[in-house]
Amino acid sequence: MKNFYAALVLFFVVQASVAQVSPEYNDMKNREIRSMENMFRGGEPINEAMNGLDYDLVYSRLELRVNPDTSIGKYVKGAVTTYFKTRKTNFNQITFDMANALACDSIYYHGAKLATGNYSKVADTIFINVPNIAAIGVLDSVKIFYKGVPPTVAAPWSSTGFYKNGTIGTTSYIHTLSEPYSAYTWWPCKSRVAFDKYDSVDIIVSTPSAFYVAANGVRLGQPVTGSDRLTTWKHRYPISTYQIAIGVARYVQYPATPTLVNIGGTNMELYNLLWSTPNAGSQTALNRTADMLTVMSGKFSDYPFKKEKYGHYTFGFGGGMEHNTMSGMNQSTYATAGTWEVIAHELGHQWWGASVTCGSWSDIWVNESFARYSEVVYLDNKTDASLTVKSEDHRLTFKDDAIAATGGSIYRRDTSNMDKIFNPSVYIYERGAMFVSMLRKTLGDAKFYQALQNYQTDPTLRYSNAFTADVQRHMEAVSGLDLSGMFNDWIYSKGHASYTGARWNNVGNKAVLFLPQTAVSADSTHFDMPIVLRFKRTAPILDTTIVLFDKGRNLYRVNNGVLSSPSGGTLIQVNLSFTPTSVEFDPFAETLAVPNTFTNAGPPVSYTLALITKDPAIGLLATNVVDFTAQKDGKNARLSWSVEHAQDYQSFEVERST
Ligand SMILES: [Zn+2]
């Protein structure tokens, strides 16, 4: 048996952490300027991106007539009343994005019909002259009556925008899906500027009585008068234009009496509007949403729309879409008892996307990567035992996809169209989710979830918009770490890390690890990142998992967001409570690093004195100690020795043998 006696550190480098001063983003104007910069950089069409920058959205009331059984194909007719506040002096013209194919019937201002010469349409913009408003911040409103056939969005996104399937009869439906820019295809709005939210909306839809309408907020009523049904939805939370949506079909409500889910003391309704009565498997899948709401409210902060509802409605898009308070879902997403992934993803978006929305499309990862990672959060914390998927297996699919995709970055520099933002999707979904995973391993669970809650409840972000820097700011505030290197390496660069040539060795319970990183990247030479290692013993079976942090080729132990002293290089010694027989690299798929090899370098050449030295050139632990002497000097012992290789060892440890 040997006991740890003393450590004599001969050569020690302290690299101080310098906390980055992150800018505050509590000024909406600054947000807009930055978002505009992003759009200009991304090549956004300037004239369209500019629509609506001189006023703030306050409220819209959509009054629409739609009929999925119409013989003339998809068609919308209605009126949109928009309340706004001016953002510049001498405001005398308001503009909306509005598809060229939609005809403006008339416009009312202060209850009076505007003369036709006071508005005009150019391409997909409507310009409306209003009497001069001298001051900034004046609340005003305008009502546009319009009708037409919403234009089809270009492939492969032709089922977005305002979509009607080809049938007439029991399976006919209409849905809308406006993310990111398609809202203008079916109603006059600020379509292309994501950061300005409506404070609230009302959505009032007339349909034939056979149809029901899904939308945002609380359903106030859906009475039938004659052959028509009038459905009124009220949403009293801020909402981005692209989150406003309707689904129209012969919906069946499940469950007929909404489930009540307790969110921080508020009993909130949970229900679904579905194309058909769900079978037992679908019921299991949909019922699991209650557990997800509880888990995510616990981890992220209360569900952000708890005064209204959550639910799903079936739509024809091939996936899901997280509209505020009610996500549109393809039938396949809840087809069997084991389907859960899209349900968890879209629910996660209620925090990451619906409440806190990306401030520019370049920052779309703050929506998508966190929604993807919400799936992992659910698996890690679920109470529903009927779902047996393990989070590490789910994460491994992220990791494999992200490692295979080396050509793009999480930050989307080109946002000129939907394809450029979302495709290939692996960068903002799986790669981004793995970046979130690495943040969690770096901060530790307690600080990581605290940072998520702080972000979600930050009054400058909640029901508003966030940028990449806001995520970094909250992660750094909780941990005190300087994460600028990690964010720069992973958000803006391509590729991943490889620890090819990694080796380890041990003397008893002391393991030395050699972890040289190679960046597999077109534009980065190193990735700051956590490294997760599991040490195992075969008999009796025992294992422990540790996290290291590689910061600029300097290794640290990291515990709950606290870094140890740096090791001074790519070698580090770890003291365990047992003698390991094997080490696994990233055993739970929590980082974007691969070890092509991680070999045991073999036993040290000499450990007569249990003198541990660290040097990869001579096999990690191997050295010969010569000229060792020990002299008693009163209560002290004077030790001296030489080693046979003339180089600077970074540390020695001396152990007393019993
Ligand atoms: Zn998503």
Short mmCIF file of N, CA, C and O in Angstrom, two decimals, residues 98-219:
data_model
loop_
_atom_site.label_atom_id
_atom_site.label_comp_id
_atom_site.label_asym_id
_atom_site.label_seq_id
_atom_site.Cartn_x
_atom_site.Cartn_y
_atom_site.Cartn_z
N MET A 98 -46.27 42.02 -48.28
CA MET A 98 -47.56 41.48 -48.72
C MET A 98 -47.37 40.96 -50.14
O MET A 98 -46.97 41.71 -51.04
N ALA A 99 -47.66 39.70 -50.33
CA ALA A 99 -47.37 39.08 -51.63
C ALA A 99 -48.06 39.82 -52.76
O ALA A 99 -49.21 40.27 -52.63
N ASN A 100 -47.36 39.91 -53.86
CA ASN A 100 -47.91 40.59 -55.02
C ASN A 100 -49.22 39.95 -55.46
O ASN A 100 -50.12 40.61 -55.98
N ALA A 101 -49.34 38.64 -55.22
CA ALA A 101 -50.54 37.91 -55.67
C ALA A 101 -51.77 38.24 -54.83
O ALA A 101 -52.88 37.88 -55.20
N LEU A 102 -51.56 38.87 -53.68
CA LEU A 102 -52.70 39.23 -52.83
C LEU A 102 -53.18 40.63 -53.22
O LEU A 102 -52.39 41.58 -53.24
N ALA A 103 -54.46 40.73 -53.51
CA ALA A 103 -55.01 42.02 -53.94
C ALA A 103 -55.53 42.79 -52.73
O ALA A 103 -56.20 42.23 -51.86
N CYS A 104 -55.21 44.06 -52.68
CA CYS A 104 -55.72 44.92 -51.62
C CYS A 104 -57.08 45.48 -52.05
O CYS A 104 -57.18 46.17 -53.06
N ASP A 105 -58.13 45.15 -51.29
CA ASP A 105 -59.47 45.65 -51.63
C ASP A 105 -59.67 47.08 -51.15
O ASP A 105 -60.21 47.92 -51.86
N SER A 106 -59.27 47.32 -49.91
CA SER A 106 -59.42 48.67 -49.35
C SER A 106 -58.60 48.76 -48.07
O SER A 106 -58.20 47.74 -47.50
N ILE A 107 -58.36 50.00 -47.67
CA ILE A 107 -57.61 50.23 -46.44
C ILE A 107 -58.34 51.28 -45.61
O ILE A 107 -58.79 52.30 -46.14
N TYR A 108 -58.48 50.98 -44.33
CA TYR A 108 -59.15 51.91 -43.43
C TYR A 108 -58.14 52.47 -42.44
O TYR A 108 -57.31 51.73 -41.89
N TYR A 109 -58.23 53.79 -42.25
CA TYR A 109 -57.35 54.46 -41.29
C TYR A 109 -58.23 55.36 -40.43
O TYR A 109 -58.96 56.19 -40.96
N HIS A 110 -58.21 55.14 -39.13
CA HIS A 110 -59.07 55.87 -38.19
C HIS A 110 -60.53 55.78 -38.62
O HIS A 110 -61.28 56.75 -38.59
N GLY A 111 -60.91 54.59 -39.06
CA GLY A 111 -62.31 54.34 -39.39
C GLY A 111 -62.74 54.83 -40.76
O GLY A 111 -63.88 54.59 -41.16
N ALA A 112 -61.87 55.49 -41.47
CA ALA A 112 -62.25 56.03 -42.78
C ALA A 112 -61.48 55.31 -43.87
O ALA A 112 -60.30 54.99 -43.72
N LYS A 113 -62.17 55.10 -44.96
CA LYS A 113 -61.54 54.41 -46.09
C LYS A 113 -60.57 55.35 -46.79
O LYS A 113 -60.91 56.49 -47.11
N LEU A 114 -59.36 54.86 -47.01
CA LEU A 114 -58.36 55.68 -47.70
C LEU A 114 -58.66 55.72 -49.19
O LEU A 114 -59.09 54.72 -49.78
N ALA A 115 -58.42 56.86 -49.77
CA ALA A 115 -58.53 56.95 -51.23
C ALA A 115 -57.47 56.05 -51.86
O ALA A 115 -56.37 55.87 -51.31
N THR A 116 -57.81 55.46 -52.97
CA THR A 116 -56.91 54.48 -53.57
C THR A 116 -55.54 55.07 -53.90
O THR A 116 -54.54 54.35 -53.94
N GLY A 117 -55.47 56.36 -54.10
CA GLY A 117 -54.17 56.97 -54.40
C GLY A 117 -53.24 57.00 -53.20
O GLY A 117 -52.06 57.32 -53.35
N ASN A 118 -53.74 56.64 -52.03
CA ASN A 118 -52.92 56.70 -50.83
C ASN A 118 -52.21 55.39 -50.51
O ASN A 118 -51.59 55.27 -49.47
N TYR A 119 -52.34 54.42 -51.39
CA TYR A 119 -51.55 53.20 -51.18
C TYR A 119 -51.18 52.61 -52.53
O TYR A 119 -51.85 52.85 -53.55
N SER A 120 -50.12 51.87 -52.51
CA SER A 120 -49.65 51.26 -53.75
C SER A 120 -48.92 49.97 -53.40
O SER A 120 -48.44 49.78 -52.27
N LYS A 121 -48.85 49.09 -54.37
CA LYS A 121 -48.12 47.84 -54.17
C LYS A 121 -47.01 47.76 -55.20
O LYS A 121 -47.21 47.99 -56.39
N VAL A 122 -45.83 47.45 -54.71
CA VAL A 122 -44.69 47.23 -55.59
C VAL A 122 -44.08 45.89 -55.19
O VAL A 122 -43.67 45.71 -54.03
N ALA A 123 -44.11 44.98 -56.13
CA ALA A 123 -43.63 43.62 -55.85
C ALA A 123 -44.35 43.09 -54.61
O ALA A 123 -45.58 43.10 -54.56
N ASP A 124 -43.61 42.68 -53.59
CA ASP A 124 -44.24 42.08 -52.42
C ASP A 124 -44.33 43.04 -51.25
O ASP A 124 -44.28 42.63 -50.08
N THR A 125 -44.46 44.34 -51.55
CA THR A 125 -44.57 45.35 -50.50
C THR A 125 -45.78 46.23 -50.77
O THR A 125 -46.05 46.59 -51.92
N ILE A 126 -46.50 46.57 -49.70
CA ILE A 126 -47.57 47.56 -49.83
C ILE A 126 -47.15 48.81 -49.08
O ILE A 126 -46.65 48.73 -47.94
N PHE A 127 -47.30 49.95 -49.73
CA PHE A 127 -46.95 51.26 -49.16
C PHE A 127 -48.25 52.00 -48.88
O PHE A 127 -49.07 52.17 -49.79
N ILE A 128 -48.44 52.45 -47.66
CA ILE A 128 -49.68 53.12 -47.28
C ILE A 128 -49.34 54.50 -46.72
O ILE A 128 -48.62 54.62 -45.72
N ASN A 129 -49.86 55.53 -47.37
CA ASN A 129 -49.64 56.89 -46.88
C ASN A 129 -50.62 57.18 -45.75
O ASN A 129 -51.81 56.90 -45.86
N VAL A 130 -50.09 57.71 -44.66
CA VAL A 130 -50.94 58.11 -43.54
C VAL A 130 -50.65 59.58 -43.25
O VAL A 130 -49.58 60.09 -43.60
N PRO A 131 -51.59 60.28 -42.62
CA PRO A 131 -51.31 61.68 -42.26
C PRO A 131 -50.06 61.77 -41.40
O PRO A 131 -49.79 60.88 -40.59
N ASN A 132 -49.31 62.82 -41.58
CA ASN A 132 -48.02 62.95 -40.91
C ASN A 132 -48.16 62.83 -39.38
O ASN A 132 -48.97 63.50 -38.75
N ILE A 133 -47.33 61.93 -38.80
CA ILE A 133 -47.28 61.78 -37.34
C ILE A 133 -45.93 62.32 -36.91
O ILE A 133 -44.88 61.75 -37.21
N ALA A 134 -45.95 63.45 -36.22
CA ALA A 134 -44.69 64.16 -35.95
C ALA A 134 -43.82 63.45 -34.92
O ALA A 134 -42.60 63.40 -35.06
N ALA A 135 -44.45 62.91 -33.88
CA ALA A 135 -43.66 62.42 -32.75
C ALA A 135 -43.35 60.93 -32.88
O ALA A 135 -44.04 60.17 -33.56
N ILE A 136 -42.32 60.51 -32.15
CA ILE A 136 -41.97 59.09 -32.06
C ILE A 136 -42.81 58.44 -30.97
O ILE A 136 -43.13 59.06 -29.96
N GLY A 137 -43.17 57.19 -31.18
CA GLY A 137 -43.85 56.43 -30.13
C GLY A 137 -45.36 56.58 -30.13
O GLY A 137 -46.02 56.16 -29.18
N VAL A 138 -45.92 57.16 -31.17
CA VAL A 138 -47.37 57.32 -31.24
C VAL A 138 -48.01 55.98 -31.64
O VAL A 138 -47.58 55.33 -32.58
N LEU A 139 -49.03 55.57 -30.87
CA LEU A 139 -49.75 54.34 -31.21
C LEU A 139 -50.80 54.66 -32.27
O LEU A 139 -51.59 55.60 -32.12
N ASP A 140 -50.79 53.87 -33.33
CA ASP A 140 -51.75 54.11 -34.40
C ASP A 140 -52.12 52.75 -34.99
O ASP A 140 -51.57 51.72 -34.61
N SER A 141 -53.04 52.76 -35.93
CA SER A 141 -53.45 51.49 -36.51
C SER A 141 -53.93 51.68 -37.94
O SER A 141 -54.30 52.80 -38.34
N VAL A 142 -53.92 50.58 -38.66
CA VAL A 142 -54.40 50.60 -40.04
C VAL A 142 -54.99 49.22 -40.33
O VAL A 142 -54.53 48.21 -39.79
N LYS A 143 -56.05 49.20 -41.14
CA LYS A 143 -56.73 47.94 -41.43
C LYS A 143 -56.74 47.71 -42.93
O LYS A 143 -57.18 48.57 -43.70
N ILE A 144 -56.25 46.55 -43.33
CA ILE A 144 -56.13 46.22 -44.75
C ILE A 144 -57.09 45.08 -45.09
O ILE A 144 -57.03 44.01 -44.48
N PHE A 145 -57.99 45.33 -46.03
CA PHE A 145 -58.84 44.26 -46.57
C PHE A 145 -58.16 43.71 -47.82
O PHE A 145 -57.70 44.49 -48.67
N TYR A 146 -58.11 42.40 -47.93
CA TYR A 146 -57.37 41.82 -49.05
C TYR A 146 -57.92 40.44 -49.39
O TYR A 146 -58.70 39.84 -48.64
N LYS A 147 -57.50 39.92 -50.52
CA LYS A 147 -57.87 38.56 -50.91
C LYS A 147 -56.92 38.08 -52.00
O LYS A 147 -56.23 38.88 -52.64
N GLY A 148 -56.93 36.76 -52.19
CA GLY A 148 -56.11 36.24 -53.29
C GLY A 148 -55.64 34.82 -53.04
O GLY A 148 -55.97 34.19 -52.03
N VAL A 149 -54.88 34.35 -54.00
CA VAL A 149 -54.29 33.01 -53.93
C VAL A 149 -52.85 33.17 -53.44
O VAL A 149 -52.01 33.70 -54.17
N PRO A 150 -52.56 32.77 -52.23
CA PRO A 150 -51.19 32.92 -51.72
C PRO A 150 -50.21 32.19 -52.63
O PRO A 150 -50.45 31.04 -53.02
N PRO A 151 -49.12 32.85 -52.99
CA PRO A 151 -48.16 32.21 -53.91
C PRO A 151 -47.48 31.02 -53.25
O PRO A 151 -47.32 30.96 -52.04
N THR A 152 -47.10 30.10 -54.10
CA THR A 152 -46.41 28.90 -53.62
C THR A 152 -44.95 29.21 -53.38
O THR A 152 -44.29 29.85 -54.19
N VAL A 153 -44.45 28.76 -52.24
CA VAL A 153 -43.04 28.95 -51.91
C VAL A 153 -42.23 27.96 -52.75
O VAL A 153 -42.66 26.83 -53.00
N ALA A 154 -41.07 28.42 -53.19
CA ALA A 154 -40.26 27.60 -54.09
C ALA A 154 -39.85 26.28 -53.43
O ALA A 154 -39.65 26.20 -52.22
N ALA A 155 -39.74 25.25 -54.25
CA ALA A 155 -39.27 23.94 -53.78
C ALA A 155 -37.87 24.10 -53.19
O ALA A 155 -37.11 24.95 -53.65
N PRO A 156 -37.49 23.33 -52.19
CA PRO A 156 -38.23 22.19 -51.63
C PRO A 156 -39.15 22.58 -50.49
O PRO A 156 -39.54 21.73 -49.70
N TRP A 157 -39.50 23.85 -50.40
CA TRP A 157 -40.29 24.31 -49.26
C TRP A 157 -41.72 24.63 -49.66
O TRP A 157 -42.37 25.47 -49.06
N SER A 158 -42.21 23.96 -50.71
CA SER A 158 -43.51 24.32 -51.26
C SER A 158 -44.67 23.96 -50.34
O SER A 158 -45.79 24.40 -50.58
N SER A 159 -44.43 23.17 -49.31
CA SER A 159 -45.51 22.92 -48.35
C SER A 159 -45.48 23.92 -47.21
O SER A 159 -46.19 23.77 -46.22
N THR A 160 -44.63 24.96 -47.32
CA THR A 160 -44.67 26.04 -46.34
C THR A 160 -45.47 27.20 -46.93
O THR A 160 -46.05 27.09 -48.00
N GLY A 161 -45.48 28.32 -46.20
CA GLY A 161 -46.33 29.42 -46.62
C GLY A 161 -47.78 29.08 -46.27
O GLY A 161 -48.08 28.63 -45.16
N PHE A 162 -48.66 29.29 -47.23
CA PHE A 162 -50.08 28.95 -47.05
C PHE A 162 -50.32 27.74 -47.93
O PHE A 162 -50.27 27.82 -49.15
N TYR A 163 -50.55 26.60 -47.30
CA TYR A 163 -50.56 25.35 -48.05
C TYR A 163 -51.93 24.68 -47.96
O TYR A 163 -52.51 24.56 -46.89
N LYS A 164 -52.40 24.24 -49.11
CA LYS A 164 -53.63 23.45 -49.15
C LYS A 164 -53.34 22.16 -49.90
O LYS A 164 -52.71 22.18 -50.95
N ASN A 165 -53.79 21.04 -49.31
CA ASN A 165 -53.61 19.80 -50.06
C ASN A 165 -54.62 19.73 -51.19
O ASN A 165 -55.57 20.52 -51.27
N GLY A 166 -54.43 18.78 -52.08
CA GLY A 166 -55.21 18.77 -53.31
C GLY A 166 -56.62 18.25 -53.17
O GLY A 166 -57.43 18.42 -54.07
N THR A 167 -56.94 17.66 -52.03
CA THR A 167 -58.23 16.97 -51.94
C THR A 167 -59.35 17.92 -51.56
O THR A 167 -59.15 19.00 -51.00
N ILE A 168 -60.55 17.49 -51.87
CA ILE A 168 -61.75 18.13 -51.36
C ILE A 168 -62.57 17.02 -50.71
O ILE A 168 -62.80 15.99 -51.32
N GLY A 169 -62.96 17.22 -49.48
CA GLY A 169 -63.70 16.17 -48.79
C GLY A 169 -63.10 15.91 -47.43
O GLY A 169 -62.50 16.80 -46.83
N THR A 170 -63.20 14.67 -46.97
CA THR A 170 -62.88 14.38 -45.57
C THR A 170 -61.43 14.63 -45.21
O THR A 170 -61.11 14.82 -44.04
N THR A 171 -60.52 14.57 -46.16
CA THR A 171 -59.11 14.75 -45.82
C THR A 171 -58.54 16.10 -46.24
O THR A 171 -57.34 16.31 -46.19
N SER A 172 -59.39 17.01 -46.66
CA SER A 172 -58.85 18.31 -47.10
C SER A 172 -58.40 19.13 -45.89
O SER A 172 -58.94 19.02 -44.80
N TYR A 173 -57.40 19.94 -46.12
CA TYR A 173 -56.91 20.80 -45.03
C TYR A 173 -56.14 21.96 -45.62
O TYR A 173 -55.71 21.95 -46.78
N ILE A 174 -55.96 22.94 -44.76
CA ILE A 174 -55.06 24.07 -45.04
C ILE A 174 -54.17 24.23 -43.83
O ILE A 174 -54.61 24.06 -42.69
N HIS A 175 -52.90 24.49 -44.07
CA HIS A 175 -52.06 24.91 -42.95
C HIS A 175 -51.14 26.04 -43.42
O HIS A 175 -50.94 26.22 -44.62
N THR A 176 -50.62 26.77 -42.46
CA THR A 176 -49.61 27.77 -42.78
C THR A 176 -48.33 27.41 -42.04
O THR A 176 -48.36 26.80 -40.97
N LEU A 177 -47.21 27.75 -42.65
CA LEU A 177 -45.90 27.57 -42.00
C LEU A 177 -45.02 28.69 -42.53
O LEU A 177 -44.61 28.65 -43.69
N SER A 178 -44.76 29.68 -41.72
CA SER A 178 -44.17 30.93 -42.22
C SER A 178 -42.68 31.06 -41.97
O SER A 178 -42.07 32.03 -42.43
N GLU A 179 -42.07 30.16 -41.21
CA GLU A 179 -40.65 30.32 -40.91
C GLU A 179 -39.81 30.06 -42.17
O GLU A 179 -40.02 29.04 -42.82
N PRO A 180 -38.84 30.90 -42.51
CA PRO A 180 -38.58 32.16 -41.83
C PRO A 180 -39.29 33.36 -42.47
O PRO A 180 -39.63 34.30 -41.78
N TYR A 181 -39.50 33.35 -43.79
CA TYR A 181 -39.90 34.60 -44.46
C TYR A 181 -41.27 34.54 -45.12
O TYR A 181 -41.62 35.45 -45.86
N SER A 182 -42.05 33.47 -44.93
CA SER A 182 -43.18 33.23 -45.81
C SER A 182 -44.51 33.82 -45.35
O SER A 182 -45.52 33.65 -46.02
N ALA A 183 -44.54 34.50 -44.22
CA ALA A 183 -45.82 35.02 -43.74
C ALA A 183 -46.46 35.98 -44.75
O ALA A 183 -47.68 36.02 -44.90
N TYR A 184 -45.62 36.72 -45.47
CA TYR A 184 -46.15 37.70 -46.42
C TYR A 184 -46.95 37.04 -47.54
O TYR A 184 -47.69 37.72 -48.25
N THR A 185 -46.80 35.73 -47.70
CA THR A 185 -47.54 35.05 -48.77
C THR A 185 -49.02 34.94 -48.44
O THR A 185 -49.82 34.67 -49.33
N TRP A 186 -49.40 35.12 -47.16
CA TRP A 186 -50.83 34.95 -46.83
C TRP A 186 -51.43 36.06 -45.99
O TRP A 186 -52.64 36.10 -45.83
N TRP A 187 -50.62 36.99 -45.48
CA TRP A 187 -51.21 38.15 -44.79
C TRP A 187 -50.20 39.29 -44.74
O TRP A 187 -48.99 39.06 -44.72
N PRO A 188 -50.68 40.54 -44.76
CA PRO A 188 -49.77 41.69 -44.69
C PRO A 188 -49.16 41.82 -43.31
O PRO A 188 -49.88 41.86 -42.30
N CYS A 189 -47.84 41.89 -43.24
CA CYS A 189 -47.15 41.81 -41.95
C CYS A 189 -45.72 42.29 -42.12
O CYS A 189 -45.33 42.72 -43.19
N LYS A 190 -44.95 42.22 -41.04
CA LYS A 190 -43.50 42.36 -41.14
C LYS A 190 -42.96 40.94 -41.26
O LYS A 190 -42.80 40.25 -40.27
N SER A 191 -42.69 40.55 -42.47
CA SER A 191 -42.38 39.15 -42.71
C SER A 191 -40.90 38.84 -42.59
O SER A 191 -40.51 37.77 -42.17
N ARG A 192 -40.08 39.79 -42.96
CA ARG A 192 -38.67 39.46 -43.13
C ARG A 192 -37.81 39.92 -41.96
O ARG A 192 -36.62 39.70 -41.95
N VAL A 193 -38.42 40.57 -41.01
CA VAL A 193 -37.65 41.07 -39.87
C VAL A 193 -38.08 40.28 -38.64
O VAL A 193 -39.15 40.48 -38.10
N ALA A 194 -37.22 39.36 -38.23
CA ALA A 194 -37.62 38.41 -37.20
C ALA A 194 -37.69 39.03 -35.82
O ALA A 194 -38.38 38.54 -34.95
N PHE A 195 -36.97 40.13 -35.61
CA PHE A 195 -36.76 40.56 -34.23
C PHE A 195 -37.90 41.39 -33.67
O PHE A 195 -37.98 41.59 -32.47
N ASP A 196 -38.77 41.93 -34.51
CA ASP A 196 -39.86 42.76 -33.98
C ASP A 196 -41.07 41.88 -33.76
O ASP A 196 -41.64 41.33 -34.69
N LYS A 197 -41.47 41.73 -32.50
CA LYS A 197 -42.59 40.85 -32.19
C LYS A 197 -43.87 41.65 -32.00
O LYS A 197 -43.85 42.78 -31.52
N TYR A 198 -44.97 41.04 -32.36
CA TYR A 198 -46.27 41.57 -31.97
C TYR A 198 -46.42 41.35 -30.46
O TYR A 198 -46.06 40.29 -29.94
N ASP A 199 -46.95 42.34 -29.75
CA ASP A 199 -47.19 42.15 -28.32
C ASP A 199 -48.29 41.13 -28.10
O ASP A 199 -48.30 40.41 -27.10
N SER A 200 -49.25 41.10 -29.01
CA SER A 200 -50.33 40.12 -28.91
C SER A 200 -51.05 40.05 -30.25
O SER A 200 -50.89 40.94 -31.09
N VAL A 201 -51.81 38.99 -30.44
CA VAL A 201 -52.58 38.84 -31.68
C VAL A 201 -53.93 38.21 -31.38
O VAL A 201 -54.09 37.48 -30.39
N ASP A 202 -54.88 38.52 -32.23
CA ASP A 202 -56.14 37.78 -32.27
C ASP A 202 -56.26 37.18 -33.66
O ASP A 202 -55.94 37.83 -34.66
N ILE A 203 -56.70 35.94 -33.70
CA ILE A 203 -56.84 35.24 -34.98
C ILE A 203 -58.27 34.73 -35.06
O ILE A 203 -58.68 33.88 -34.25
N ILE A 204 -59.02 35.29 -35.97
CA ILE A 204 -60.45 34.99 -36.08
C ILE A 204 -60.68 34.42 -37.48
O ILE A 204 -60.39 35.09 -38.48
N VAL A 205 -61.13 33.17 -37.54
CA VAL A 205 -61.19 32.49 -38.83
C VAL A 205 -62.59 31.95 -39.07
O VAL A 205 -63.14 31.21 -38.24
N SER A 206 -63.15 32.31 -40.20
CA SER A 206 -64.44 31.77 -40.63
C SER A 206 -64.18 30.62 -41.59
O SER A 206 -63.35 30.73 -42.50
N THR A 207 -64.88 29.51 -41.36
CA THR A 207 -64.74 28.32 -42.21
C THR A 207 -66.12 27.71 -42.39
O THR A 207 -67.05 28.03 -41.64
N PRO A 208 -66.27 26.79 -43.33
CA PRO A 208 -67.48 25.97 -43.32
C PRO A 208 -67.56 25.22 -41.99
O PRO A 208 -66.54 24.91 -41.37
N SER A 209 -68.77 24.91 -41.56
CA SER A 209 -68.95 24.39 -40.20
C SER A 209 -68.30 23.04 -39.97
O SER A 209 -68.07 22.65 -38.82
N ALA A 210 -67.99 22.31 -41.02
CA ALA A 210 -67.35 21.00 -40.84
C ALA A 210 -65.91 21.14 -40.34
O ALA A 210 -65.33 20.18 -39.84
N PHE A 211 -65.34 22.32 -40.47
CA PHE A 211 -63.93 22.51 -40.15
C PHE A 211 -63.73 23.13 -38.77
O PHE A 211 -64.59 23.86 -38.26
N TYR A 212 -62.56 22.81 -38.20
CA TYR A 212 -62.11 23.43 -36.96
C TYR A 212 -60.77 24.11 -37.24
O TYR A 212 -60.07 23.76 -38.19
N VAL A 213 -60.44 25.07 -36.39
CA VAL A 213 -59.24 25.87 -36.63
C VAL A 213 -58.30 25.77 -35.43
O VAL A 213 -58.72 25.94 -34.28
N ALA A 214 -57.05 25.48 -35.71
CA ALA A 214 -55.99 25.50 -34.69
C ALA A 214 -55.20 26.79 -34.86
O ALA A 214 -54.96 27.24 -35.99
N ALA A 215 -54.79 27.39 -33.74
CA ALA A 215 -53.98 28.61 -33.82
C ALA A 215 -53.35 28.89 -32.47
O ALA A 215 -53.43 28.08 -31.53
N ASN A 216 -52.73 30.05 -32.35
CA ASN A 216 -51.99 30.43 -31.15
C ASN A 216 -52.92 30.93 -30.05
O ASN A 216 -53.89 31.64 -30.32
N GLY A 217 -52.60 30.58 -28.82
CA GLY A 217 -53.25 31.19 -27.67
C GLY A 217 -54.42 30.41 -27.13
O GLY A 217 -54.44 29.18 -27.15
N VAL A 218 -55.41 31.15 -26.65
CA VAL A 218 -56.60 30.56 -26.04
C VAL A 218 -57.75 30.62 -27.04
O VAL A 218 -57.97 31.66 -27.67
N ARG A 219 -58.46 29.52 -27.16
CA ARG A 219 -59.62 29.50 -28.06
C ARG A 219 -60.83 30.03 -27.29
O ARG A 219 -61.29 29.43 -26.34
#
